[in-house]
PDB file of C-alpha atoms in Angstrom:
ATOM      1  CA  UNK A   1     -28.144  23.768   9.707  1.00 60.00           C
ATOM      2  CA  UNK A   2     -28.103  20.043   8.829  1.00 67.00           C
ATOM      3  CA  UNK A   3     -26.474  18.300  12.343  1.00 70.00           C
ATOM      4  CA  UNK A   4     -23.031  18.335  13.678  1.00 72.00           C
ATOM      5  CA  UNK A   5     -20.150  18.597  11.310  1.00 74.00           C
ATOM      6  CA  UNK A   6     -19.070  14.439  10.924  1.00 76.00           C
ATOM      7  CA  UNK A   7     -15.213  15.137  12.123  1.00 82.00           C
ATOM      8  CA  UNK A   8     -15.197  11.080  12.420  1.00 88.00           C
ATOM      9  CA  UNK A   9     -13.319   8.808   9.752  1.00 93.00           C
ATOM     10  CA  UNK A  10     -14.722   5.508   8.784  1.00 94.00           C
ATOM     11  CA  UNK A  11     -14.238   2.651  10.740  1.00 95.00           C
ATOM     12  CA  UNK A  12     -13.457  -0.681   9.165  1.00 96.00           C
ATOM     13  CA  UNK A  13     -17.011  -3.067  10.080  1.00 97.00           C
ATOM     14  CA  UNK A  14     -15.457  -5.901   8.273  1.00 97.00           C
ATOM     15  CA  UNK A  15     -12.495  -7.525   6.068  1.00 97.00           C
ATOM     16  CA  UNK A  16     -12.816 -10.473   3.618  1.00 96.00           C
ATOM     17  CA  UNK A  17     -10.180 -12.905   3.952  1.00 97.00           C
ATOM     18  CA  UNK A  18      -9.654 -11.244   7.861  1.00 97.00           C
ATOM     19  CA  UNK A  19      -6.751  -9.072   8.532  1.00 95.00           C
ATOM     20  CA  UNK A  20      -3.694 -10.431   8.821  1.00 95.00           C
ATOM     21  CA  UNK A  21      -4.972 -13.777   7.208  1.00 96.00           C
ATOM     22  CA  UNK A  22      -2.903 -16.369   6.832  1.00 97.00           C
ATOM     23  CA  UNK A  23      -3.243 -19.506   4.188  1.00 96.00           C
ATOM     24  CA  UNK A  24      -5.211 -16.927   1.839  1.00 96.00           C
ATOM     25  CA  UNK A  25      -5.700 -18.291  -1.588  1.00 95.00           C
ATOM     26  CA  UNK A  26      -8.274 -15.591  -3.255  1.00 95.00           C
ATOM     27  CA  UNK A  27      -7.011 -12.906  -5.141  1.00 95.00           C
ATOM     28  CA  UNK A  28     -10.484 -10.358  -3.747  1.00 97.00           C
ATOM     29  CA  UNK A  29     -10.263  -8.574  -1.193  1.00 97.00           C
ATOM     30  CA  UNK A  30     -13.428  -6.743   0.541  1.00 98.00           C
ATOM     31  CA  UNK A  31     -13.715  -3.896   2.932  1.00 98.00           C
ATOM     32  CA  UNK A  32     -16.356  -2.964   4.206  1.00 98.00           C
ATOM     33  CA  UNK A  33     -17.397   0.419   6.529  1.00 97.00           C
ATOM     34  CA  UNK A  34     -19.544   2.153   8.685  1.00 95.00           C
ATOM     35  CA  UNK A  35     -20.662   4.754   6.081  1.00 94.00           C
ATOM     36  CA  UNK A  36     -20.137   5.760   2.204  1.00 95.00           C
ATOM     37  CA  UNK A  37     -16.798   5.869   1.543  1.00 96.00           C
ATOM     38  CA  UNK A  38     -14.740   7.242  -1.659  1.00 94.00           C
ATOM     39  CA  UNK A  39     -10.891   6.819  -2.902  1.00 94.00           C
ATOM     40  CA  UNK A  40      -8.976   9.439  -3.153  1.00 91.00           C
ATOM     41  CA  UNK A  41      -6.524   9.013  -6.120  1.00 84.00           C
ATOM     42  CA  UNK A  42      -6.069   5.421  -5.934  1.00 82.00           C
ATOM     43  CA  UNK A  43      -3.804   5.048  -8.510  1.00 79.00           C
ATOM     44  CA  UNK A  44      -1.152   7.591  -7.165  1.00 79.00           C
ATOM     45  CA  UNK A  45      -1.740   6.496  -3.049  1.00 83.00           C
ATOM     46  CA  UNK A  46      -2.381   3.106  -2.734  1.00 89.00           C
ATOM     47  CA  UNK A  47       0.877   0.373  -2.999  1.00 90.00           C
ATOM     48  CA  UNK A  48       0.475  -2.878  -3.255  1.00 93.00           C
ATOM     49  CA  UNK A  49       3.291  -4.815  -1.962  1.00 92.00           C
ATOM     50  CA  UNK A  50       5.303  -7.134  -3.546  1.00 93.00           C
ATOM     51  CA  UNK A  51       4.662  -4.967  -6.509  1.00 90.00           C
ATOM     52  CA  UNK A  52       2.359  -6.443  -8.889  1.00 89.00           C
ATOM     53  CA  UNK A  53       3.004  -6.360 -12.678  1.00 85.00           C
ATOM     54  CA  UNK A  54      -0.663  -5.864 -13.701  1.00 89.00           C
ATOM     55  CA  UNK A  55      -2.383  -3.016 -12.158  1.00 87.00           C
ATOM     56  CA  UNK A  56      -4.726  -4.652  -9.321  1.00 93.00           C
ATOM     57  CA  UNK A  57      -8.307  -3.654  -9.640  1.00 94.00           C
ATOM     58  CA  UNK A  58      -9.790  -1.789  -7.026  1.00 94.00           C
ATOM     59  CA  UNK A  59     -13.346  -0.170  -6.422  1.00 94.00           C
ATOM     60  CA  UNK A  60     -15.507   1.404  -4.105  1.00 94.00           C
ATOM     61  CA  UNK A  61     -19.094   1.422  -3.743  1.00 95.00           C
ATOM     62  CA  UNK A  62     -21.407   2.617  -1.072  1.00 94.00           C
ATOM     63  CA  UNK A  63     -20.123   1.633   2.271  1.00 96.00           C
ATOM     64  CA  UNK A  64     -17.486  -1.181   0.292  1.00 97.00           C
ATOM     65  CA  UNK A  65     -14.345  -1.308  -1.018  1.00 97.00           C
ATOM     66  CA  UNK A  66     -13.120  -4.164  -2.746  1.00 97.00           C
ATOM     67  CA  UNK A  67      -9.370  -4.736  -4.479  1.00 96.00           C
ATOM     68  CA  UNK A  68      -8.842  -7.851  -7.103  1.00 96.00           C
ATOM     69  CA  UNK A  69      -5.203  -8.922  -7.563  1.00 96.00           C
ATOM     70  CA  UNK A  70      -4.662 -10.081 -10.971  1.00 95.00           C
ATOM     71  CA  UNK A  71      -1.289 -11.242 -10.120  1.00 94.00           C
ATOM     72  CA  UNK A  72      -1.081 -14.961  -9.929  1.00 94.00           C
ATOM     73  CA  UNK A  73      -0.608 -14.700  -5.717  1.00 95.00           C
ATOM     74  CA  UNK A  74       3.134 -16.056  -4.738  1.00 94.00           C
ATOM     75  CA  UNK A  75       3.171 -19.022  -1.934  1.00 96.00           C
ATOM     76  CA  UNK A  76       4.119 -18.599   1.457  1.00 95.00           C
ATOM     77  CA  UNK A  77       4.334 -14.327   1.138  1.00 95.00           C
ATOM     78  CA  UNK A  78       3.108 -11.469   2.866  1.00 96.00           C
ATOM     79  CA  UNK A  79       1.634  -9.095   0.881  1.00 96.00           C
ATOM     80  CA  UNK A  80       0.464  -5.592   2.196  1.00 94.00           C
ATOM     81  CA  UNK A  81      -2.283  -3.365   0.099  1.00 94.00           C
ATOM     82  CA  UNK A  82      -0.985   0.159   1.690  1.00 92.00           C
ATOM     83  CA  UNK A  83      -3.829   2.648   1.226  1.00 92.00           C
ATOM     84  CA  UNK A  84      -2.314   5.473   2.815  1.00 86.00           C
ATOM     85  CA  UNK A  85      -4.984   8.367   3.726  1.00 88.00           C
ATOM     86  CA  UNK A  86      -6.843   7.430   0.353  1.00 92.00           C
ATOM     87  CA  UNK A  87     -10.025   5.903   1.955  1.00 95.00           C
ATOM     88  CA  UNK A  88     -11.856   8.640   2.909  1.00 95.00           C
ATOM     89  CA  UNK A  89     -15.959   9.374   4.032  1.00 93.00           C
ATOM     90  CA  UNK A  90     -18.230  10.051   1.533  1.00 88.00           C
ATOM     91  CA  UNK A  91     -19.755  13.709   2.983  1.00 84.00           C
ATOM     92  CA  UNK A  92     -17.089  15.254   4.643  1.00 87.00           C
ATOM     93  CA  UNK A  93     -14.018  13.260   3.419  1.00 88.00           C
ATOM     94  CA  UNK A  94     -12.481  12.721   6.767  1.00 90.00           C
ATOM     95  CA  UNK A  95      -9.442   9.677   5.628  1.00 93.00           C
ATOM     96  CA  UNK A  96      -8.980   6.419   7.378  1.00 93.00           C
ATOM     97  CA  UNK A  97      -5.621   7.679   8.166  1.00 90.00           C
ATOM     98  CA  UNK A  98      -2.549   5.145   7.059  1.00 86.00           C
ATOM     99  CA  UNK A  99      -4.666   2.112   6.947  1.00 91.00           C
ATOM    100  CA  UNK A 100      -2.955  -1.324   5.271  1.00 92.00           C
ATOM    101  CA  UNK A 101      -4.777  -4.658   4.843  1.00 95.00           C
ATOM    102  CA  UNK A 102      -2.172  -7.258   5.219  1.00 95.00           C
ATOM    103  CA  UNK A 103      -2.501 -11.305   4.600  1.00 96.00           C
ATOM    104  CA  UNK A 104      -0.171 -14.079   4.362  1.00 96.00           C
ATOM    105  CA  UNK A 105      -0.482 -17.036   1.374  1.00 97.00           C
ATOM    106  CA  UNK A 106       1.858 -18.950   3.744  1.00 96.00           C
ATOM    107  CA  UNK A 107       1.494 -19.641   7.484  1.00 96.00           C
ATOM    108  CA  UNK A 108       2.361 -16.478   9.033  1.00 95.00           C
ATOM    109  CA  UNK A 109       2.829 -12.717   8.299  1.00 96.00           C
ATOM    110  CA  UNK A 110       5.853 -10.941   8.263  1.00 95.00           C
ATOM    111  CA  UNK A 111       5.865  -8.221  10.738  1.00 93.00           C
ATOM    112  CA  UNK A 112       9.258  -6.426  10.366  1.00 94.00           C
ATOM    113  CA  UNK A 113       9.302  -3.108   8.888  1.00 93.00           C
ATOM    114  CA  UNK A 114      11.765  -0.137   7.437  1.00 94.00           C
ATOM    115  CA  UNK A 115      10.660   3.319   7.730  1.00 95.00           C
ATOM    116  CA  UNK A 116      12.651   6.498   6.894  1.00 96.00           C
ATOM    117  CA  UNK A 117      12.500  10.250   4.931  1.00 97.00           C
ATOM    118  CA  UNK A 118      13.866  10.504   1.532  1.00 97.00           C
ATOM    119  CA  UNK A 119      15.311  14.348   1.165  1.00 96.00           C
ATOM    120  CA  UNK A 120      16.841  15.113  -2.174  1.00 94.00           C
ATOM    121  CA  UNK A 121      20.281  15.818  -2.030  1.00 92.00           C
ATOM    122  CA  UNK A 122      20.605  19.000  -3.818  1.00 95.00           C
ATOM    123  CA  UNK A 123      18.449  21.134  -1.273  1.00 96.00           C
ATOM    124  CA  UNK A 124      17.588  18.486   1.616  1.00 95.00           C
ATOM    125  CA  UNK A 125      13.474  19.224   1.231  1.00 96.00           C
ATOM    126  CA  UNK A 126      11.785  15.778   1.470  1.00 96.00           C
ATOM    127  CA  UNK A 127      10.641  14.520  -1.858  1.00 95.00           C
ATOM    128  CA  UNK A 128       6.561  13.217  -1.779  1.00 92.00           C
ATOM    129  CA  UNK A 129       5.651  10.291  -4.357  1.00 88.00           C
ATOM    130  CA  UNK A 130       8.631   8.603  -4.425  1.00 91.00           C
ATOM    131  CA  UNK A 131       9.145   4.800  -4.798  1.00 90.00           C
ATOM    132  CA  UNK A 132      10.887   3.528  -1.616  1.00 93.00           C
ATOM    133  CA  UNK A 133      11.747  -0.375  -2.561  1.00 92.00           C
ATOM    134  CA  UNK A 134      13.503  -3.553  -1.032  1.00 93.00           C
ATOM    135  CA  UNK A 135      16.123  -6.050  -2.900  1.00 90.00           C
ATOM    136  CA  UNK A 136      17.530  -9.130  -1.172  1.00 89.00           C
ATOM    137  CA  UNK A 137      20.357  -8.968  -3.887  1.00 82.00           C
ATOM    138  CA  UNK A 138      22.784  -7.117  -2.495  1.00 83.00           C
ATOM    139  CA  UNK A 139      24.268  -6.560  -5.459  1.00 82.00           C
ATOM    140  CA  UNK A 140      24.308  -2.808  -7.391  1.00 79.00           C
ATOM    141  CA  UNK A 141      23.235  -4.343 -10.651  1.00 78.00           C
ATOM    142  CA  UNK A 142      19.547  -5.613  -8.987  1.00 79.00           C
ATOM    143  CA  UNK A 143      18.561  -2.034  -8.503  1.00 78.00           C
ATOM    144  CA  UNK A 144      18.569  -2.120 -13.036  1.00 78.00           C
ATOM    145  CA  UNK A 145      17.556  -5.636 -13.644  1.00 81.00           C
ATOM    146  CA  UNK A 146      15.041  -7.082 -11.281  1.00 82.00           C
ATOM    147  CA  UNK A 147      11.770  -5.288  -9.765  1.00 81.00           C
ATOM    148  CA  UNK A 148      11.673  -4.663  -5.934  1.00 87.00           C
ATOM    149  CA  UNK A 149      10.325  -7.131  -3.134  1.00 89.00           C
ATOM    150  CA  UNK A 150       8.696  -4.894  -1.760  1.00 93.00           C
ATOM    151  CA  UNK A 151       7.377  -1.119  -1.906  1.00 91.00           C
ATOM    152  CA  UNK A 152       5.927   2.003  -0.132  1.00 91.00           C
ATOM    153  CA  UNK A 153       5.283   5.318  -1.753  1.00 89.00           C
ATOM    154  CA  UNK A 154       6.621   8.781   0.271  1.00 90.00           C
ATOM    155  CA  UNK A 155       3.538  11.078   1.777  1.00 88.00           C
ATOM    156  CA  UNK A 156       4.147  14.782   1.330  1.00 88.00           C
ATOM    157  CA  UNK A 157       6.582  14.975   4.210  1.00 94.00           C
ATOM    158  CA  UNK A 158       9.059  12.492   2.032  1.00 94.00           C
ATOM    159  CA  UNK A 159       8.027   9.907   5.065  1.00 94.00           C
ATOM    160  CA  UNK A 160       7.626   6.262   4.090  1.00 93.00           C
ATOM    161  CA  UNK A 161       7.229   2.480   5.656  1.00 92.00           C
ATOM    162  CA  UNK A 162       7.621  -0.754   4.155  1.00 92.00           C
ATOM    163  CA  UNK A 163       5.769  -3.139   5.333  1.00 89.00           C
ATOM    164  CA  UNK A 164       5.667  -7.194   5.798  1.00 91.00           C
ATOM    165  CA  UNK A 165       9.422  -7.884   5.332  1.00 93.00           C
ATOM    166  CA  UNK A 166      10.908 -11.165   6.129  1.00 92.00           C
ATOM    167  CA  UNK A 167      13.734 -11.641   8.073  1.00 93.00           C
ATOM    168  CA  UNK A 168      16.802 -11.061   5.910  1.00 93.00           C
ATOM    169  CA  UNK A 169      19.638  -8.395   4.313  1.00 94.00           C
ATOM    170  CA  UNK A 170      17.999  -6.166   2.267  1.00 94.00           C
ATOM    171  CA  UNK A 171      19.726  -3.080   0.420  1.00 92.00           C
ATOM    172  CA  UNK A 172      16.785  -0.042   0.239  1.00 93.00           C
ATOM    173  CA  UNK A 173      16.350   2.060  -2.947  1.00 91.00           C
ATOM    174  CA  UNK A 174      14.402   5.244  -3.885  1.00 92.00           C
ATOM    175  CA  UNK A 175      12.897   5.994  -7.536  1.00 89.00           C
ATOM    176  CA  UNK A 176      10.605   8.076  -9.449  1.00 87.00           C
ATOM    177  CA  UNK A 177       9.263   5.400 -11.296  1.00 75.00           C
ATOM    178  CA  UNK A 178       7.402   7.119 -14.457  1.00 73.00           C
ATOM    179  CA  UNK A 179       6.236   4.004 -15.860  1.00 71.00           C
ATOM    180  CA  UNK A 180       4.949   1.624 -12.893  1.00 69.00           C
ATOM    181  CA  UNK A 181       7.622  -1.264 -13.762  1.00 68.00           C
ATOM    182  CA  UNK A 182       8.976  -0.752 -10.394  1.00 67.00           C
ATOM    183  CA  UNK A 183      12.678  -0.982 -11.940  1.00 67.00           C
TER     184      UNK A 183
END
């Protein structure tokens, strides 16, 4: 009959800069596993945080997964590459369940964090695939004019987490955000 059934999700071997790196200067990122591994619709699942403009490239191959910022990386910032259930094995496509590399370009990582459900208001069912965003300007207008700090995306339960925030006010905004501009 072939074996046991592989109920067992990948585990992370290795991570190129380390996770939770700080003083990281490279753009590449590179994963690697314990077996074959596949993404599972990268483009919808994973959020990279703060948002970049151009699309980051990421790949998988064999037991490797590697992500290339094209973003020119900001100094002294946390950024998070939030992969969700999206990494999964290649034969029985058990995920690496809510797995996010995180790195600092400065000298330490920001740990805080905002979590939360977004329901819509008309019949309170949670709304999946939503973009959940930060802005330090408190202002109304920033929500039209500037692009958000930092993201998350809602799972199918309208659940979400935003990860590597610095200390500081922040005003939290939800969006379905047809065109990736993250405004």
């Amino acid at each position: 009959d072939g074996g046991p059934y592989d109920e067992e999700p990948p585990v992370l071997l290795k991570a190129t800069p380390v996770l939770n790196a700080t003083g990281v200067s490279t753009s590449k990122i590179t994963l690697e596993f314990d077996e074959n591994v596949t993404l599972q619709n990268a483009f919808e699942n994973v959020v990279v945080s703060p948002p970049q403009f151009e699309m980051p490239e990421i790949k998988y191959n064999g037991k490797k997964v590697t992500v290339e910022l094209l973003d020119t990386l900001k100094p002294n910032t946390t950024y998070s590459v939030d992969f969700g259930n999206s990494i999964v094995d290649n034969n029985e496509g058990n995920p690496y369940e809510n797995f996010a590399y995180v790195f600092s370009t400065g000298d330490s990582v920001d740990t805080l964090a905002v979590s939360g459900t977004v329901l819509n208001a008309q019949d309170l069912e949670p709304v999946k695939g939503m973009i959940v965003g930060l802005h330090s300007g408190l202002d109304d207008s920033a929500f039209n004019k500037l692009p958000f700090e930092r993201v998350s995306r809602t799972d199918s339960r309208g659940r979400f987490t935003i990860k590597g925030i610095a200390p500081g006010k922040y005003r939290v905004y939800a969006l379905s955000d047809a065109n990736q501009n993250y405004l």
